[in-house]
Amino acid sequence: TTQYTVWNLEEFTHFQFSIAASTSVGRGPYSEVFSVTTLSAPPTAAPQNVTGTAVSYHSILVSWDHIPANHQNGVILSYIVYYQGQVHDTDEGKKTVDATSTDAIITPLKPDELYSFIVVAENTGGVSPVSVHILVRTLEGLPTAAPTGIVVVPTSSSSYRVSWVEILSQHHNGLLLSYEVVSRDTTYHTSPFSLTAAVNATSLEVTDVHPAAEYTVSVFALNAIGKGPVSDSVSVSLPESFPSTAPVIVDSSSTTYTILLVWTEIDEIDRNGVILQYQLRFTESADTQFVYLDVSAPALSTTLIGLNVDTYYIIQIRAYTSVGPGPFSPEREFSTKHHVCTVCMNGECIQENEESICQCNPGFTGEICDMNIDECLSADCVHGVCTDGDNKFICECDTGYLGQLCDIPVGTPVCVQEYYLNFLWPDTAYGTTVTLSCSDSDPLLFGDVSRSCSADGFWMPPDVNSCMKKVFLDLDSDLDIEETVPLSPEAIVESITVLQNIICNLSSESGPTFFPGEIDTVIQVIETVLYSIDMHNKPIRIEVLPQVMSGILCMLSGILDPRNLEMFALSSNSELAVSINDLLERIASLNAENYNNTNSDPTLYSEDNIHMYIAPLTNKQSITLPDNEISAVYNTGSVTIPESEVSTLFSKSNGEVPVVAVVFSRYLGVAIGSSFLSTGLPQNSTISTSVISVQNSLGEALTFSSPITLTLPLLPTTTRYALYQTCVYWDNTTQVWTSSGLSYVGGDFDYVICSSNHATSFSVLSSSSPVVTDANTLEDNYIYAIVVVLCLLLVLVCCIL
């Protein structure tokens, strides 16, 4: 035989063998020694002290001790952990770790699930006996599904019922505690709120919600760990209810037979629906029957008529929705008037509806303005006697004193008394300020005016910004204008008519007609009117503009009267005149863009100091606006557009007739002044011509390849012998006069001719020094200067002869 089995050897033991052959004679030599190790037997003991700990809702830590060495039967290669869910048999598996490990994390597992675990060891001989079984439950997890089938149904104007389908048990991941119903108000945006339903509930009644509101509702499940996914939102709209509060009467005015009442809207959250009407009830006393008056919404005012003279009325108001009325407001008393003025001694009798009232001049009071307010009661004549006057006082100074309050000793350096702007400014000590009543200049003026005497003895410009006539102080209430709310077409025309009747009829025999605050008020009202016009559609703009243009230009012309020009320099708003220029450009642009295309004839608006000429271009030939006859009659000057640029306007007009509007403002440049000059223009310049503004119907600023020509009339106050004249335009971006893109063409003692490659607002500067500009313009100015000098010499020679 060539093999032999050796029995009863130790397992996993190293043995050495050699082999020899024997005959009848004896044994031969041994072979070389070779080694053999017996195989291992499986471990004879199981892993010891097996324990398990849940570390999360999807993980369990299993731990054990190594098999004792005498039971390992060789080298332990690994440990194997077997696990199986006790609820879901299919949730089973194993995890193998190396022989050095004494624990293993088993994951992923199901939340809140009971698992059984055993551990075995493995060597080359096989697997050990099974360890003891242990049972460990994973921790709870968040629910993994949202309730479904959400249905929300209103049950009243302030409640609704929410129902849902509960989530399946395999998504509980623990013990469900409740369902949460979350409601969000998408109408009034009040804070979201939630209500709790029992874990076995599938519906919930939500109460005390807001009528006529829309809510979005969602549901989620909750366990000890937290909330699960939120269901899709479902919207519900609740029916209307009664208003929960009453309107509040905030204003009133009365005549002898009427009471005008104004009330506020109910806060949106308290309306509980759409307010359809308001109901007032009133009575002369609590003992008489109420009279009811219904007023349809959205009106917020009404006039009670046919009332008794000089009578108190108890008045209440409430609001209605489609469901019915809300509560009445608290009782309030209002009375009709008892006095009708027949004469106003020192004031004006103002007619308002059926009532006439006295509006007193400054310095007077009383029902018929017959009581002179004694200004001496508040005056302090330090060294003199006070004499009361009409809205003023006069201090008659003791010997040796002077000044408004007789507080300046004779010999004290003073700015000497002078008459300026229709005010008599008294002797005033150096470094002090004197204050007068605006009514000293005009009895209709309210406010105070002040003027300082400088420390070195010069009168400073007065502060006249608070002087305003009552008609201007009352404009806001008279016109009922809100800057952010566009006026209706009827209100636009009414506003301008009211203003026109006030402003265009004002005049002053001496001193200014308008003070800075009054000018600013007019500008604001006109700006609001133009904004309102611009907010309407084109057919309305075309209808309204011609109705208000004469009034607007009449007012601006009156403001730009020469007697008012000094007011622009004294205004605390240095850009007051700039605002008027912006208005005129905007007016011209609006008229050009909204011209009635059915009318092919030009339109001329003419006032003393402002003229506007609007012309549709009927052909592609060169055109001068206005024509020579109109220009000569009104001394407007003119604008000539070359044929090539007229053709350009036609090509950009998309088939419509292009329109050009030109505004000629006689004293606007003087009002703006020469302090707004760009770099390079002589700072001792003066504006010497009208301002001409050119606008078009395209709504864009045009640049010309062939320049337009402007003929600008010199102002009557301008010297005809200025050595240098510079064509300038108003740059709306930098807010200064600048000469870029303009050229001086020529001129005489009545006109200056300029050319420009763009359309904007133009004028001319006159000065005794040249402008830093291009050679051609400088050369033209020198030529003009030489011509003027030669003419002066010729006049002088004629006078001598």
Short mmCIF file of N, CA, C and O in Angstrom, two decimals, residues 720-780:
data_model
loop_
_atom_site.label_atom_id
_atom_site.label_comp_id
_atom_site.label_asym_id
_atom_site.label_seq_id
_atom_site.Cartn_x
_atom_site.Cartn_y
_atom_site.Cartn_z
N ARG A 720 -28.80 146.01 -24.46
CA ARG A 720 -28.58 145.65 -25.87
C ARG A 720 -27.09 145.70 -26.22
O ARG A 720 -26.72 145.43 -27.35
N TYR A 721 -26.26 146.04 -25.22
CA TYR A 721 -24.86 146.27 -25.57
C TYR A 721 -23.95 145.26 -24.88
O TYR A 721 -22.77 145.54 -24.67
N ALA A 722 -24.47 144.10 -24.48
CA ALA A 722 -23.61 143.07 -23.91
C ALA A 722 -22.61 142.61 -24.96
O ALA A 722 -22.96 142.38 -26.12
N LEU A 723 -21.34 142.52 -24.57
CA LEU A 723 -20.31 142.20 -25.55
C LEU A 723 -20.37 140.75 -26.00
O LEU A 723 -20.02 140.44 -27.13
N TYR A 724 -20.83 139.84 -25.10
CA TYR A 724 -20.80 138.43 -25.44
C TYR A 724 -22.15 137.79 -25.14
O TYR A 724 -22.74 138.04 -24.10
N GLN A 725 -22.61 136.99 -26.10
CA GLN A 725 -23.87 136.27 -25.93
C GLN A 725 -23.63 134.80 -26.25
O GLN A 725 -23.01 134.47 -27.27
N THR A 726 -24.11 133.91 -25.37
CA THR A 726 -23.86 132.48 -25.49
C THR A 726 -25.18 131.73 -25.51
O THR A 726 -26.01 131.90 -24.62
N CYS A 727 -25.36 130.91 -26.53
CA CYS A 727 -26.56 130.07 -26.61
C CYS A 727 -26.42 128.90 -25.62
O CYS A 727 -25.38 128.22 -25.59
N VAL A 728 -27.45 128.67 -24.79
CA VAL A 728 -27.39 127.62 -23.79
C VAL A 728 -28.70 126.84 -23.79
O VAL A 728 -29.72 127.29 -24.32
N TYR A 729 -28.65 125.64 -23.21
CA TYR A 729 -29.87 124.86 -22.99
C TYR A 729 -29.85 124.32 -21.57
O TYR A 729 -28.81 124.25 -20.93
N TRP A 730 -31.04 123.96 -21.08
CA TRP A 730 -31.16 123.43 -19.72
C TRP A 730 -30.98 121.93 -19.75
O TRP A 730 -31.75 121.19 -20.39
N ASP A 731 -29.92 121.44 -19.08
CA ASP A 731 -29.62 120.01 -19.02
C ASP A 731 -30.38 119.40 -17.84
O ASP A 731 -30.07 119.67 -16.68
N ASN A 732 -31.40 118.60 -18.16
CA ASN A 732 -32.24 118.04 -17.10
C ASN A 732 -31.50 117.00 -16.25
O ASN A 732 -31.93 116.70 -15.14
N THR A 733 -30.41 116.46 -16.77
CA THR A 733 -29.66 115.46 -16.01
C THR A 733 -28.79 116.13 -14.95
O THR A 733 -28.81 115.75 -13.77
N THR A 734 -28.04 117.15 -15.36
CA THR A 734 -27.14 117.84 -14.42
C THR A 734 -27.78 119.05 -13.77
O THR A 734 -27.22 119.63 -12.85
N GLN A 735 -28.99 119.47 -14.27
CA GLN A 735 -29.71 120.61 -13.70
C GLN A 735 -28.89 121.90 -13.77
O GLN A 735 -28.82 122.66 -12.80
N VAL A 736 -28.27 122.15 -14.93
CA VAL A 736 -27.52 123.40 -15.14
C VAL A 736 -27.73 123.86 -16.58
O VAL A 736 -28.12 123.10 -17.46
N TRP A 737 -27.46 125.17 -16.79
CA TRP A 737 -27.37 125.70 -18.15
C TRP A 737 -26.04 125.27 -18.76
O TRP A 737 -25.00 125.34 -18.10
N THR A 738 -26.04 124.80 -20.00
CA THR A 738 -24.81 124.41 -20.67
C THR A 738 -24.92 124.74 -22.15
O THR A 738 -26.03 124.88 -22.69
N SER A 739 -23.78 124.88 -22.81
CA SER A 739 -23.78 125.31 -24.21
C SER A 739 -23.43 124.19 -25.17
O SER A 739 -23.32 124.41 -26.37
N SER A 740 -23.27 122.97 -24.67
CA SER A 740 -22.87 121.84 -25.51
C SER A 740 -23.89 121.61 -26.62
O SER A 740 -25.10 121.54 -26.37
N GLY A 741 -23.41 121.45 -27.85
CA GLY A 741 -24.29 121.15 -29.00
C GLY A 741 -25.00 122.35 -29.58
O GLY A 741 -25.80 122.21 -30.49
N LEU A 742 -24.74 123.57 -29.05
CA LEU A 742 -25.39 124.77 -29.55
C LEU A 742 -24.35 125.68 -30.21
O LEU A 742 -23.16 125.68 -29.84
N SER A 743 -24.79 126.46 -31.16
CA SER A 743 -23.93 127.44 -31.83
C SER A 743 -24.64 128.78 -31.90
O SER A 743 -25.87 128.84 -32.11
N TYR A 744 -23.87 129.84 -31.73
CA TYR A 744 -24.38 131.20 -31.89
C TYR A 744 -24.36 131.52 -33.39
O TYR A 744 -23.31 131.46 -34.04
N VAL A 745 -25.55 131.84 -33.94
CA VAL A 745 -25.64 132.12 -35.38
C VAL A 745 -25.55 133.61 -35.65
O VAL A 745 -24.87 134.07 -36.56
N GLY A 746 -26.21 134.41 -34.86
CA GLY A 746 -26.18 135.85 -35.06
C GLY A 746 -27.23 136.52 -34.21
O GLY A 746 -27.84 135.91 -33.33
N GLY A 747 -27.46 137.81 -34.43
CA GLY A 747 -28.45 138.52 -33.66
C GLY A 747 -28.44 140.00 -33.93
O GLY A 747 -27.61 140.51 -34.70
N ASP A 748 -29.38 140.72 -33.30
CA ASP A 748 -29.42 142.17 -33.39
C ASP A 748 -29.88 142.68 -32.03
O ASP A 748 -29.76 141.99 -31.03
N PHE A 749 -30.44 143.90 -32.00
CA PHE A 749 -30.84 144.48 -30.73
C PHE A 749 -32.15 143.89 -30.20
O PHE A 749 -32.57 144.22 -29.10
N ASP A 750 -32.81 143.03 -30.98
CA ASP A 750 -34.09 142.46 -30.56
C ASP A 750 -34.06 140.94 -30.41
O ASP A 750 -34.84 140.38 -29.63
N TYR A 751 -33.23 140.27 -31.18
CA TYR A 751 -33.24 138.81 -31.19
C TYR A 751 -31.81 138.26 -31.16
O TYR A 751 -30.87 138.92 -31.58
N VAL A 752 -31.71 137.00 -30.68
CA VAL A 752 -30.49 136.22 -30.81
C VAL A 752 -30.87 134.93 -31.53
O VAL A 752 -31.89 134.31 -31.21
N ILE A 753 -30.06 134.53 -32.51
CA ILE A 753 -30.34 133.32 -33.29
C ILE A 753 -29.31 132.26 -32.93
O ILE A 753 -28.10 132.52 -32.94
N CYS A 754 -29.80 131.07 -32.58
CA CYS A 754 -28.95 129.95 -32.20
C CYS A 754 -29.32 128.74 -33.04
O CYS A 754 -30.42 128.65 -33.59
N SER A 755 -28.39 127.79 -33.12
CA SER A 755 -28.69 126.51 -33.75
C SER A 755 -28.37 125.40 -32.76
O SER A 755 -27.48 125.56 -31.92
N SER A 756 -29.10 124.27 -32.86
CA SER A 756 -28.92 123.18 -31.91
C SER A 756 -29.12 121.85 -32.60
O SER A 756 -29.94 121.73 -33.51
N ASN A 757 -28.34 120.86 -32.15
CA ASN A 757 -28.50 119.52 -32.71
C ASN A 757 -29.39 118.63 -31.85
O ASN A 757 -29.40 117.42 -32.00
N HIS A 758 -30.12 119.23 -30.90
CA HIS A 758 -31.05 118.45 -30.09
C HIS A 758 -32.20 119.38 -29.65
O HIS A 758 -32.12 120.60 -29.81
N ALA A 759 -33.28 118.77 -29.14
CA ALA A 759 -34.47 119.53 -28.74
C ALA A 759 -34.63 119.48 -27.24
O ALA A 759 -34.68 118.41 -26.64
N THR A 760 -34.69 120.66 -26.61
CA THR A 760 -34.88 120.75 -25.16
C THR A 760 -35.36 122.18 -24.85
O THR A 760 -36.09 122.77 -25.65
N SER A 761 -34.91 122.76 -23.72
CA SER A 761 -35.26 124.14 -23.38
C SER A 761 -34.04 125.03 -23.56
O SER A 761 -32.95 124.72 -23.05
N PHE A 762 -34.22 126.17 -24.28
CA PHE A 762 -33.10 127.00 -24.69
C PHE A 762 -33.24 128.43 -24.18
O PHE A 762 -34.35 128.94 -23.98
N SER A 763 -32.09 129.10 -24.01
CA SER A 763 -32.06 130.52 -23.71
C SER A 763 -30.69 131.06 -24.11
O SER A 763 -29.89 130.35 -24.74
N VAL A 764 -30.42 132.33 -23.71
CA VAL A 764 -29.15 132.97 -24.08
C VAL A 764 -28.58 133.65 -22.85
O VAL A 764 -29.31 134.29 -22.08
N LEU A 765 -27.27 133.48 -22.65
CA LEU A 765 -26.53 134.18 -21.60
C LEU A 765 -25.85 135.41 -22.19
O LEU A 765 -25.25 135.33 -23.28
N SER A 766 -25.93 136.52 -21.50
CA SER A 766 -25.19 137.72 -21.89
C SER A 766 -24.16 138.01 -20.81
O SER A 766 -24.43 137.90 -19.62
N SER A 767 -22.95 138.40 -21.24
CA SER A 767 -21.88 138.68 -20.28
C SER A 767 -20.87 139.62 -20.89
O SER A 767 -20.88 139.89 -22.11
N SER A 768 -19.97 140.10 -20.05
CA SER A 768 -18.91 140.99 -20.51
C SER A 768 -17.63 140.24 -20.79
O SER A 768 -16.62 140.84 -21.12
N SER A 769 -17.64 138.91 -20.64
CA SER A 769 -16.47 138.10 -20.93
C SER A 769 -16.87 136.92 -21.79
O SER A 769 -18.01 136.46 -21.72
N PRO A 770 -15.92 136.42 -22.61
CA PRO A 770 -16.29 135.34 -23.54
C PRO A 770 -16.42 134.01 -22.83
O PRO A 770 -15.85 133.80 -21.76
N VAL A 771 -17.18 133.10 -23.42
CA VAL A 771 -17.32 131.76 -22.90
C VAL A 771 -16.19 130.89 -23.44
O VAL A 771 -15.72 131.10 -24.56
N VAL A 772 -15.73 129.96 -22.63
CA VAL A 772 -14.71 129.02 -23.10
C VAL A 772 -15.42 127.98 -23.94
O VAL A 772 -16.10 127.10 -23.43
N THR A 773 -15.28 128.09 -25.27
CA THR A 773 -16.04 127.23 -26.17
C THR A 773 -15.23 127.00 -27.42
O THR A 773 -14.03 127.31 -27.48
N ASP A 774 -15.84 126.49 -28.46
CA ASP A 774 -15.10 126.19 -29.68
C ASP A 774 -14.79 127.47 -30.44
O ASP A 774 -15.36 128.53 -30.21
N ALA A 775 -13.87 127.36 -31.42
CA ALA A 775 -13.35 128.54 -32.10
C ALA A 775 -14.44 129.28 -32.86
O ALA A 775 -14.48 130.51 -32.88
N ASN A 776 -15.36 128.55 -33.49
CA ASN A 776 -16.38 129.23 -34.29
C ASN A 776 -17.27 130.10 -33.42
O ASN A 776 -17.55 131.25 -33.74
N THR A 777 -17.72 129.55 -32.26
CA THR A 777 -18.58 130.33 -31.39
C THR A 777 -17.85 131.54 -30.84
O THR A 777 -18.39 132.64 -30.75
N LEU A 778 -16.59 131.34 -30.47
CA LEU A 778 -15.80 132.44 -29.92
C LEU A 778 -15.61 133.52 -30.97
O LEU A 778 -15.74 134.71 -30.71
N GLU A 779 -15.35 133.09 -32.21
CA GLU A 779 -15.16 134.07 -33.29
C GLU A 779 -16.44 134.85 -33.52
O GLU A 779 -16.43 136.08 -33.68
N ASP A 780 -17.60 134.15 -33.49
CA ASP A 780 -18.87 134.85 -33.69
C ASP A 780 -19.09 135.89 -32.59
O ASP A 780 -19.56 136.99 -32.85
#
